[in-house]
mmCIF file of C-alpha atoms (C1' of nucleotides) in Angstrom:
data_model
loop_
_atom_site.group_PDB
_atom_site.id
_atom_site.type_symbol
_atom_site.label_atom_id
_atom_site.label_comp_id
_atom_site.label_asym_id
_atom_site.label_seq_id
_atom_site.Cartn_x
_atom_site.Cartn_y
_atom_site.Cartn_z
ATOM 1 C CA MET A 782 -0.001 0.138 0.018
ATOM 2 C CA GLY A 783 2.631 2.418 0.989
ATOM 3 C CA ASP A 784 5.171 1.230 -1.691
ATOM 4 C CA LEU A 785 3.741 3.177 -4.425
ATOM 5 C CA ASP A 786 4.825 6.881 -5.277
ATOM 6 C CA TRP A 787 2.597 9.893 -5.945
ATOM 7 C CA GLY A 788 4.726 10.846 -8.920
ATOM 8 C CA LEU A 789 3.972 14.394 -10.219
ATOM 9 C CA LEU A 790 1.697 14.963 -7.288
ATOM 10 C CA SER A 791 4.261 14.339 -4.664
ATOM 11 C CA ASN A 792 3.944 17.761 -3.484
ATOM 12 C CA SER A 793 0.210 17.978 -3.768
ATOM 13 C CA VAL A 794 -2.337 18.053 -0.934
ATOM 14 C CA GLY A 795 -5.196 16.941 -2.959
ATOM 15 C CA PRO A 796 -4.831 13.152 -3.115
ATOM 16 C CA ARG A 797 -3.906 13.108 0.562
ATOM 17 C CA VAL A 798 -6.913 15.018 1.640
ATOM 18 C CA ARG A 799 -9.048 12.642 -0.244
ATOM 19 C CA LEU A 800 -7.653 9.648 1.816
ATOM 20 C CA LEU A 801 -7.830 11.671 5.065
ATOM 21 C CA ARG A 802 -11.440 12.638 4.400
ATOM 22 C CA ASN A 803 -12.431 9.021 3.590
ATOM 23 C CA ASN A 804 -10.873 7.711 6.697
ATOM 24 C CA LEU A 805 -12.269 10.394 9.022
ATOM 25 C CA ASN A 806 -15.623 10.142 7.445
ATOM 26 C CA ALA A 807 -15.661 6.385 8.241
ATOM 27 C CA ARG A 808 -14.810 7.264 11.790
ATOM 28 C CA SER A 809 -17.370 9.926 11.933
ATOM 29 C CA ILE A 810 -20.198 7.411 10.872
ATOM 30 C CA ALA A 811 -18.930 5.171 13.619
ATOM 31 C CA VAL A 812 -19.369 8.005 16.147
ATOM 32 C CA SER A 813 -22.892 9.136 14.824
ATOM 33 C CA GLU A 814 -24.392 5.671 14.345
ATOM 34 C CA PRO A 815 -24.908 4.850 18.137
ATOM 35 C CA PHE A 816 -26.812 8.044 18.499
ATOM 36 C CA ASP A 817 -28.938 7.353 15.399
ATOM 37 C CA LEU A 818 -27.612 10.652 13.894
ATOM 38 C CA PRO A 819 -26.395 11.565 10.401
ATOM 39 C CA THR A 820 -22.669 12.624 9.744
ATOM 40 C CA GLY A 821 -21.987 16.137 10.491
ATOM 41 C CA SER A 822 -24.297 16.134 13.652
ATOM 42 C CA LEU A 823 -21.401 16.542 16.024
ATOM 43 C CA THR A 824 -19.953 19.507 14.102
ATOM 44 C CA LEU A 825 -23.225 21.153 13.865
ATOM 45 C CA LEU A 826 -24.015 20.667 17.619
ATOM 46 C CA SER A 827 -20.658 22.076 18.523
ATOM 47 C CA LEU A 828 -21.227 25.081 16.431
ATOM 48 C CA ILE A 829 -24.584 25.873 17.735
ATOM 49 C CA ASP A 830 -23.378 25.432 21.309
ATOM 50 C CA GLN A 831 -20.571 27.858 20.750
ATOM 51 C CA ASN A 832 -22.548 30.199 18.701
ATOM 52 C CA PRO A 833 -26.152 30.166 19.959
ATOM 53 C CA GLY A 834 -28.709 32.103 17.827
ATOM 54 C CA SER A 835 -26.822 31.696 14.544
ATOM 55 C CA SER A 836 -28.919 31.551 11.350
ATOM 56 C CA GLN A 837 -28.897 28.561 9.343
ATOM 57 C CA LYS A 838 -27.054 30.301 6.605
ATOM 58 C CA GLU A 839 -24.136 31.235 8.874
ATOM 59 C CA LEU A 840 -23.873 27.669 10.226
ATOM 60 C CA ALA A 841 -24.089 26.035 6.681
ATOM 61 C CA ASP A 842 -21.219 28.339 5.537
ATOM 62 C CA LYS A 843 -19.020 27.546 8.472
ATOM 63 C CA ALA A 844 -19.494 23.838 8.298
ATOM 64 C CA GLY A 845 -19.245 23.501 4.650
ATOM 65 C CA ILE A 846 -22.770 22.245 4.070
ATOM 66 C CA THR A 847 -25.292 23.407 1.490
ATOM 67 C CA GLY A 848 -28.450 25.106 2.534
ATOM 68 C CA PRO A 849 -30.693 22.054 1.800
ATOM 69 C CA GLY A 850 -28.115 19.759 3.479
ATOM 70 C CA LEU A 851 -28.328 21.799 6.633
ATOM 71 C CA VAL A 852 -32.136 21.818 6.607
ATOM 72 C CA SER A 853 -32.268 18.101 6.686
ATOM 73 C CA LEU A 854 -29.687 17.965 9.379
ATOM 74 C CA VAL A 855 -31.598 20.483 11.472
ATOM 75 C CA ASP A 856 -34.820 18.542 10.769
ATOM 76 C CA GLU A 857 -33.348 15.412 12.233
ATOM 77 C CA LEU A 858 -31.659 17.207 15.242
ATOM 78 C CA GLU A 859 -34.995 18.963 15.949
ATOM 79 C CA ARG A 860 -36.985 15.738 15.603
ATOM 80 C CA GLN A 861 -34.883 14.176 18.330
ATOM 81 C CA GLY A 862 -35.160 17.260 20.564
ATOM 82 C CA LEU A 863 -31.641 18.362 20.553
ATOM 83 C CA VAL A 864 -32.136 21.712 18.747
ATOM 84 C CA ARG A 865 -34.743 24.357 18.609
ATOM 85 C CA ARG A 866 -35.384 26.741 15.846
ATOM 86 C CA ASP A 867 -36.487 30.127 17.170
ATOM 87 C CA ARG A 868 -37.839 32.709 14.739
ATOM 88 C CA SER A 869 -36.008 35.879 15.066
ATOM 89 C CA THR A 870 -38.115 38.697 16.087
ATOM 90 C CA THR A 871 -36.006 41.442 14.308
ATOM 91 C CA ASP A 872 -35.716 39.522 11.025
ATOM 92 C CA ARG A 873 -38.500 36.968 10.694
ATOM 93 C CA ARG A 874 -36.763 35.288 7.828
ATOM 94 C CA ARG A 875 -34.120 33.911 10.133
ATOM 95 C CA ASN A 876 -34.138 30.951 12.328
ATOM 96 C CA MET A 877 -32.070 31.325 15.515
ATOM 97 C CA LEU A 878 -30.883 27.903 16.381
ATOM 98 C CA VAL A 879 -30.176 26.867 20.000
ATOM 99 C CA LEU A 880 -29.393 23.665 21.658
ATOM 100 C CA THR A 881 -31.686 22.146 24.239
ATOM 101 C CA ASP A 882 -30.674 20.538 27.491
ATOM 102 C CA LYS A 883 -30.640 17.175 25.763
ATOM 103 C CA GLY A 884 -28.762 18.548 22.960
ATOM 104 C CA GLU A 885 -26.065 19.723 25.333
ATOM 105 C CA GLU A 886 -25.909 16.230 26.825
ATOM 106 C CA THR A 887 -25.712 14.565 23.562
ATOM 107 C CA LEU A 888 -22.838 16.974 22.314
ATOM 108 C CA ALA A 889 -20.858 16.036 25.473
ATOM 109 C CA GLU A 890 -21.408 12.428 24.958
ATOM 110 C CA MET A 891 -20.455 12.452 21.244
ATOM 111 C CA PHE A 892 -17.389 14.587 21.961
ATOM 112 C CA LYS A 893 -16.169 11.757 24.333
ATOM 113 C CA VAL A 894 -16.566 9.207 21.601
ATOM 114 C CA VAL A 895 -14.911 11.214 18.977
ATOM 115 C CA SER A 896 -11.939 11.912 21.412
ATOM 116 C CA GLN A 897 -11.429 8.208 21.775
ATOM 117 C CA ILE A 898 -11.534 7.646 17.938
ATOM 118 C CA GLU A 899 -9.098 10.349 17.216
ATOM 119 C CA ALA A 900 -6.800 9.318 20.024
ATOM 120 C CA PRO A 901 -4.244 7.779 17.524
ATOM 121 C CA ILE A 902 -3.868 11.123 15.920
ATOM 122 C CA ARG A 903 -3.031 12.807 19.236
ATOM 123 C CA GLU A 904 -0.650 10.035 20.199
ATOM 124 C CA GLU A 905 1.205 10.318 16.944
ATOM 125 C CA LEU A 906 1.382 14.120 16.862
ATOM 126 C CA SER A 907 2.603 16.450 19.640
ATOM 127 C CA GLN A 908 0.190 19.139 20.863
ATOM 128 C CA LYS A 909 2.351 21.545 19.122
ATOM 129 C CA GLU A 910 2.457 19.690 15.756
ATOM 130 C CA LEU A 911 -1.321 19.297 15.991
ATOM 131 C CA GLU A 912 -1.718 23.026 16.414
ATOM 132 C CA GLN A 913 0.723 23.452 13.419
ATOM 133 C CA LEU A 914 -1.283 21.162 11.418
ATOM 134 C CA ILE A 915 -4.550 23.016 12.079
ATOM 135 C CA GLY A 916 -2.880 26.316 11.607
ATOM 136 C CA LEU A 917 -1.555 25.387 8.126
ATOM 137 C CA ILE A 918 -4.978 24.002 7.116
ATOM 138 C CA ASP A 919 -6.735 27.094 8.376
ATOM 139 C CA ARG A 920 -4.461 29.404 6.274
ATOM 140 C CA VAL A 921 -5.061 27.212 3.143
ATOM 141 C CA LEU A 922 -8.786 27.334 3.897
ATOM 142 C CA LYS A 923 -8.655 31.108 4.173
ATOM 143 C CA VAL A 924 -6.843 31.660 0.924
ATOM 144 C CA LEU A 925 -9.239 29.332 -0.860
ATOM 145 C CA GLY A 926 -12.129 31.383 0.387
ATOM 146 C CA GLU A 927 -13.452 28.887 2.919
ATOM 147 C CA GLY A 928 -12.109 30.580 6.080
ATOM 148 C CA MET B 229 -18.457 33.333 7.479
ATOM 149 C CA GLY B 230 -15.239 33.254 9.560
ATOM 150 C CA ASP B 231 -16.784 34.866 12.564
ATOM 151 C CA LEU B 232 -18.191 31.618 13.967
ATOM 152 C CA ASP B 233 -16.194 29.500 16.274
ATOM 153 C CA TRP B 234 -15.574 25.750 16.185
ATOM 154 C CA GLY B 235 -16.419 25.339 19.903
ATOM 155 C CA LEU B 236 -15.531 21.852 21.282
ATOM 156 C CA LEU B 237 -14.030 20.975 17.993
ATOM 157 C CA SER B 238 -11.440 23.854 17.994
ATOM 158 C CA ASN B 239 -8.531 21.371 18.002
ATOM 159 C CA SER B 240 -10.052 18.782 15.605
ATOM 160 C CA VAL B 241 -9.023 18.336 12.039
ATOM 161 C CA GLY B 242 -12.367 16.533 11.011
ATOM 162 C CA PRO B 243 -14.490 19.621 10.144
ATOM 163 C CA ARG B 244 -11.661 21.370 8.422
ATOM 164 C CA VAL B 245 -10.835 18.402 6.282
ATOM 165 C CA ARG B 246 -14.395 18.368 5.129
ATOM 166 C CA LEU B 247 -14.178 22.058 4.099
ATOM 167 C CA LEU B 248 -10.798 21.398 2.356
ATOM 168 C CA ARG B 249 -11.992 18.364 0.609
ATOM 169 C CA ASN B 250 -15.172 20.123 -0.576
ATOM 170 C CA ASN B 251 -13.111 23.094 -2.107
ATOM 171 C CA LEU B 252 -10.367 20.970 -3.660
ATOM 172 C CA ASN B 253 -13.035 18.595 -5.191
ATOM 173 C CA ALA B 254 -14.699 21.504 -6.936
ATOM 174 C CA ARG B 255 -11.196 22.578 -8.269
ATOM 175 C CA SER B 256 -10.540 19.032 -9.220
ATOM 176 C CA ILE B 257 -13.789 18.934 -11.342
ATOM 177 C CA ALA B 258 -12.851 22.207 -12.908
ATOM 178 C CA VAL B 259 -9.388 20.535 -13.971
ATOM 179 C CA SER B 260 -10.947 17.237 -15.228
ATOM 180 C CA GLU B 261 -13.992 18.683 -17.021
ATOM 181 C CA PRO B 262 -12.060 20.301 -20.088
ATOM 182 C CA PHE B 263 -10.546 16.780 -20.552
ATOM 183 C CA ASP B 264 -14.009 15.082 -20.284
ATOM 184 C CA LEU B 265 -12.533 12.914 -17.606
ATOM 185 C CA PRO B 266 -13.963 12.089 -14.136
ATOM 186 C CA THR B 267 -12.518 13.176 -10.782
ATOM 187 C CA GLY B 268 -9.435 11.416 -9.828
ATOM 188 C CA SER B 269 -8.134 10.838 -13.269
ATOM 189 C CA LEU B 270 -5.108 12.939 -12.632
ATOM 190 C CA THR B 271 -4.209 11.205 -9.536
ATOM 191 C CA LEU B 272 -4.601 7.870 -11.179
ATOM 192 C CA LEU B 273 -2.658 8.855 -14.224
ATOM 193 C CA SER B 274 0.216 10.265 -12.104
ATOM 194 C CA LEU B 275 0.358 6.973 -10.069
ATOM 195 C CA ILE B 276 0.377 4.864 -13.123
ATOM 196 C CA ASP B 277 3.018 7.009 -14.740
ATOM 197 C CA GLN B 278 5.340 6.668 -11.610
ATOM 198 C CA ASN B 279 4.637 3.076 -10.937
ATOM 199 C CA PRO B 280 4.001 1.393 -14.385
ATOM 200 C CA GLY B 281 2.736 -2.234 -14.260
ATOM 201 C CA SER B 282 0.959 -1.704 -10.993
ATOM 202 C CA SER B 283 -2.074 -3.882 -10.391
ATOM 203 C CA GLN B 284 -5.523 -2.252 -10.016
ATOM 204 C CA LYS B 285 -5.665 -3.220 -6.371
ATOM 205 C CA GLU B 286 -2.352 -1.612 -5.488
ATOM 206 C CA LEU B 287 -3.613 1.586 -7.269
ATOM 207 C CA ALA B 288 -6.965 1.586 -5.674
ATOM 208 C CA ASP B 289 -5.426 1.228 -2.094
ATOM 209 C CA LYS B 290 -2.926 3.984 -2.758
ATOM 210 C CA ALA B 291 -5.487 6.510 -4.172
ATOM 211 C CA GLY B 292 -8.187 5.745 -1.730
ATOM 212 C CA ILE B 293 -10.638 4.484 -4.097
ATOM 213 C CA THR B 294 -12.748 1.258 -3.930
ATOM 214 C CA GLY B 295 -12.159 -1.617 -6.338
ATOM 215 C CA PRO B 296 -15.320 -0.939 -8.322
ATOM 216 C CA GLY B 297 -14.675 2.763 -8.322
ATOM 217 C CA LEU B 298 -11.206 2.185 -9.908
ATOM 218 C CA VAL B 299 -12.604 -0.184 -12.371
ATOM 219 C CA SER B 300 -14.950 2.489 -13.921
ATOM 220 C CA LEU B 301 -12.156 5.130 -13.902
ATOM 221 C CA VAL B 302 -9.913 2.692 -15.729
ATOM 222 C CA ASP B 303 -12.622 1.916 -18.050
ATOM 223 C CA GLU B 304 -13.013 5.569 -19.105
ATOM 224 C CA LEU B 305 -9.161 6.238 -19.183
ATOM 225 C CA GLU B 306 -8.817 3.142 -21.423
ATOM 226 C CA ARG B 307 -11.719 4.180 -23.680
ATOM 227 C CA GLN B 308 -10.012 7.435 -24.284
ATOM 228 C CA GLY B 309 -6.749 5.601 -25.096
ATOM 229 C CA LEU B 310 -4.773 7.045 -22.188
ATOM 230 C CA VAL B 311 -4.048 3.744 -20.403
ATOM 231 C CA ARG B 312 -3.637 0.145 -21.306
ATOM 232 C CA ARG B 313 -4.521 -2.975 -19.232
ATOM 233 C CA ASP B 314 -1.833 -5.637 -19.905
ATOM 234 C CA ARG B 315 -2.587 -9.051 -18.396
ATOM 235 C CA SER B 316 0.243 -10.217 -16.219
ATOM 236 C CA THR B 317 1.975 -13.334 -17.646
ATOM 237 C CA THR B 318 3.071 -14.510 -14.291
ATOM 238 C CA ASP B 319 -0.358 -14.108 -12.592
ATOM 239 C CA ARG B 320 -3.073 -13.973 -15.130
ATOM 240 C CA ARG B 321 -5.585 -12.554 -12.614
ATOM 241 C CA ARG B 322 -3.618 -9.297 -12.453
ATOM 242 C CA ASN B 323 -3.877 -6.263 -14.940
ATOM 243 C CA MET B 324 -0.486 -4.404 -15.232
ATOM 244 C CA LEU B 325 -1.420 -0.800 -16.004
ATOM 245 C CA VAL B 326 0.666 1.423 -18.180
ATOM 246 C CA LEU B 327 0.242 4.861 -19.772
ATOM 247 C CA THR B 328 -0.002 5.252 -23.495
ATOM 248 C CA ASP B 329 1.844 8.138 -25.224
ATOM 249 C CA LYS B 330 -1.372 9.975 -25.236
ATOM 250 C CA GLY B 331 -1.717 9.232 -21.527
ATOM 251 C CA GLU B 332 1.629 10.723 -20.856
ATOM 252 C CA GLU B 333 0.597 13.920 -22.830
ATOM 253 C CA THR B 334 -2.731 14.334 -21.123
ATOM 254 C CA LEU B 335 -1.052 13.878 -17.644
ATOM 255 C CA ALA B 336 1.461 16.608 -18.474
ATOM 256 C CA GLU B 337 -1.397 18.934 -19.639
ATOM 257 C CA MET B 338 -3.547 18.235 -16.646
ATOM 258 C CA PHE B 339 -0.735 18.941 -14.393
ATOM 259 C CA LYS B 340 -0.230 22.319 -15.760
ATOM 260 C CA VAL B 341 -3.755 23.163 -15.258
ATOM 261 C CA VAL B 342 -3.852 21.863 -11.653
ATOM 262 C CA SER B 343 -0.706 23.757 -10.876
ATOM 263 C CA GLN B 344 -2.469 27.007 -11.945
ATOM 264 C CA ILE B 345 -5.473 26.221 -9.764
ATOM 265 C CA GLU B 346 -3.443 25.236 -6.848
ATOM 266 C CA ALA B 347 -1.288 28.425 -7.210
ATOM 267 C CA PRO B 348 -2.993 30.369 -4.405
ATOM 268 C CA ILE B 349 -1.908 27.626 -1.919
ATOM 269 C CA ARG B 350 1.775 27.848 -2.882
ATOM 270 C CA GLU B 351 1.541 31.573 -2.717
ATOM 271 C CA GLU B 352 0.172 31.461 0.813
ATOM 272 C CA LEU B 353 2.536 28.787 2.098
ATOM 273 C CA SER B 354 6.387 28.817 1.694
ATOM 274 C CA GLN B 355 7.926 25.557 0.253
ATOM 275 C CA LYS B 356 8.987 24.609 3.732
ATOM 276 C CA GLU B 357 5.465 25.096 5.149
ATOM 277 C CA LEU B 358 3.963 23.052 2.389
ATOM 278 C CA GLU B 359 6.394 20.272 3.096
ATOM 279 C CA GLN B 360 5.482 20.556 6.689
ATOM 280 C CA LEU B 361 1.836 20.227 6.006
ATOM 281 C CA ILE B 362 2.318 17.402 3.668
ATOM 282 C CA GLY B 363 4.603 15.627 6.321
ATOM 283 C CA LEU B 364 2.045 16.040 8.988
ATOM 284 C CA ILE B 365 -0.777 14.763 6.928
ATOM 285 C CA ASP B 366 1.295 11.720 5.798
ATOM 286 C CA ARG B 367 2.133 10.813 9.527
ATOM 287 C CA VAL B 368 -1.708 11.132 10.251
ATOM 288 C CA LEU B 369 -2.448 8.868 7.301
ATOM 289 C CA LYS B 370 0.051 6.374 8.340
ATOM 290 C CA VAL B 371 -1.156 6.079 12.001
ATOM 291 C CA LEU B 372 -4.776 5.696 10.548
ATOM 292 C CA GLY B 373 -3.645 2.788 8.393
ATOM 293 C CA GLU B 374 -3.917 4.615 5.180
ATOM 294 C CA GLY B 375 -0.193 5.172 4.657
ATOM 295 C "C1'" DT C 154 -34.940 43.384 -5.845
ATOM 296 C "C1'" DA C 155 -32.408 40.514 -2.471
ATOM 297 C "C1'" DT C 156 -32.194 37.088 1.246
ATOM 298 C "C1'" DT C 157 -33.499 33.094 4.410
ATOM 299 C "C1'" DG C 158 -35.352 28.894 4.599
ATOM 300 C "C1'" DT C 159 -37.692 25.140 2.152
ATOM 301 C "C1'" DT C 160 -38.759 21.594 -1.159
ATOM 302 C "C1'" DA C 161 -37.723 18.700 -5.105
ATOM 303 C "C1'" DT C 162 -34.440 16.622 -7.845
ATOM 304 C "C1'" DA C 163 -30.305 14.779 -9.791
ATOM 305 C "C1'" DC C 164 -25.739 13.547 -9.864
ATOM 306 C "C1'" DT C 165 -21.343 12.009 -7.780
ATOM 307 C "C1'" DC C 166 -18.827 9.344 -4.632
ATOM 308 C "C1'" DT C 167 -18.370 5.566 -1.903
ATOM 309 C "C1'" DA C 168 -19.649 1.015 -0.046
ATOM 310 C "C1'" DT C 169 -21.146 -3.850 -0.346
ATOM 311 C "C1'" DA C 170 -22.421 -8.315 -2.155
ATOM 312 C "C1'" DA C 171 -22.077 -11.578 -5.584
ATOM 313 C "C1'" DC C 172 -19.857 -13.324 -9.654
ATOM 314 C "C1'" DT C 173 -15.590 -15.046 -12.839
ATOM 315 C "C1'" DA C 174 -11.270 -16.526 -13.499
ATOM 316 C "C1'" DT C 175 -7.226 -17.549 -11.953
ATOM 317 C "C1'" DA C 176 -4.128 -19.060 -8.213
ATOM 318 C "C1'" DT D 616 -9.611 -21.734 0.072
ATOM 319 C "C1'" DA D 617 -7.955 -17.131 -1.303
ATOM 320 C "C1'" DT D 618 -7.183 -13.224 -4.556
ATOM 321 C "C1'" DA D 619 -7.841 -9.763 -8.732
ATOM 322 C "C1'" DG D 620 -11.002 -8.031 -11.384
ATOM 323 C "C1'" DT D 621 -15.760 -7.215 -12.606
ATOM 324 C "C1'" DT D 622 -20.757 -6.221 -12.254
ATOM 325 C "C1'" DA D 623 -24.823 -4.672 -10.134
ATOM 326 C "C1'" DT D 624 -26.863 -2.073 -6.644
ATOM 327 C "C1'" DA D 625 -27.740 0.788 -2.851
ATOM 328 C "C1'" DG D 626 -26.741 4.652 -0.065
ATOM 329 C "C1'" DA D 627 -24.693 8.980 1.560
ATOM 330 C "C1'" DG D 628 -23.127 13.670 0.205
ATOM 331 C "C1'" DT D 629 -23.358 17.316 -2.392
ATOM 332 C "C1'" DA D 630 -25.246 20.611 -5.951
ATOM 333 C "C1'" DT D 631 -28.798 23.231 -8.313
ATOM 334 C "C1'" DA D 632 -33.214 25.281 -9.338
ATOM 335 C "C1'" DA D 633 -37.575 27.004 -8.028
ATOM 336 C "C1'" DC D 634 -40.681 28.483 -4.486
ATOM 337 C "C1'" DA D 635 -42.613 31.189 -0.223
ATOM 338 C "C1'" DA D 636 -41.995 34.407 3.170
ATOM 339 C "C1'" DT D 637 -39.691 38.386 4.475
ATOM 340 C "C1'" DA D 638 -36.772 42.360 4.091
#
DNA sequence: TATTGTTATACTCTATAACTATA
DNA sequence: TATAGTTATAGAGTATAACAATA
């Protein structure tokens, strides 16, 4: 598996990001499945928790999910009583999303599971290296217009 | 867009990899479209070029593509005369993949296009930082069993 | 006229199972 | 019995267009 060479793409991040995403996605499914929630739920719960009252558009942009994709995610989270859609009184087009108490609990539980699953990464990389990796990715995202 | 906070996932690579992958995938489509080729063609051409005679299984593992996914990719590349499937004489189950002359030309052209598209990344990151980023990703991939 | 959220729809990517031919 | 490649199929993820309500 590791005996092949990337060739012309030896200095490209593209192919590696695909491998990384595939692997992390599989792990993400493993985290979400016991909670009977779709992939991306943890990310969304965490975002709402940290930024209560955000609109769906703001959350979709930050999470890298399309509008319709976010609607179905929120539908499911709301159905399970983890999230509430409060109509904004100042701009009645917007939904201000907030976590319910149950949503907070679920977020904490999911975070524990994902921490276990990501443990190998934190064992391989020092805290400083992990911050370096995230910092570099964030700079790339920013220049690509996703920051 | 950038005014929201990741919350509990501030030190997680998962959500960022999704954003990165979405963006790079859109760019990959932009590169492949003029050549009327599916996403992943450049990666595969580059791998075959550097490792001629590889089996489809070896290539699929390295590229992070499933067996059936690789079959349809090779089908298309072969249909356009960019790749040849040579049956191995020592193990007649295996296909030894090689680039045709036209395949080599197409690879070179696609590489020029992808270099232009990835230019913003190379302008933002120094050569050393880019190597750092790739090195860190490779270590993560290895510990996840994808190296 | 523009924007938020929604619905409907299609397409791509990825995953899985079953088949064949070889070993 | 196991492996490489293939076929068929299903599912998740993502994208786009059109609509309603509001600004």
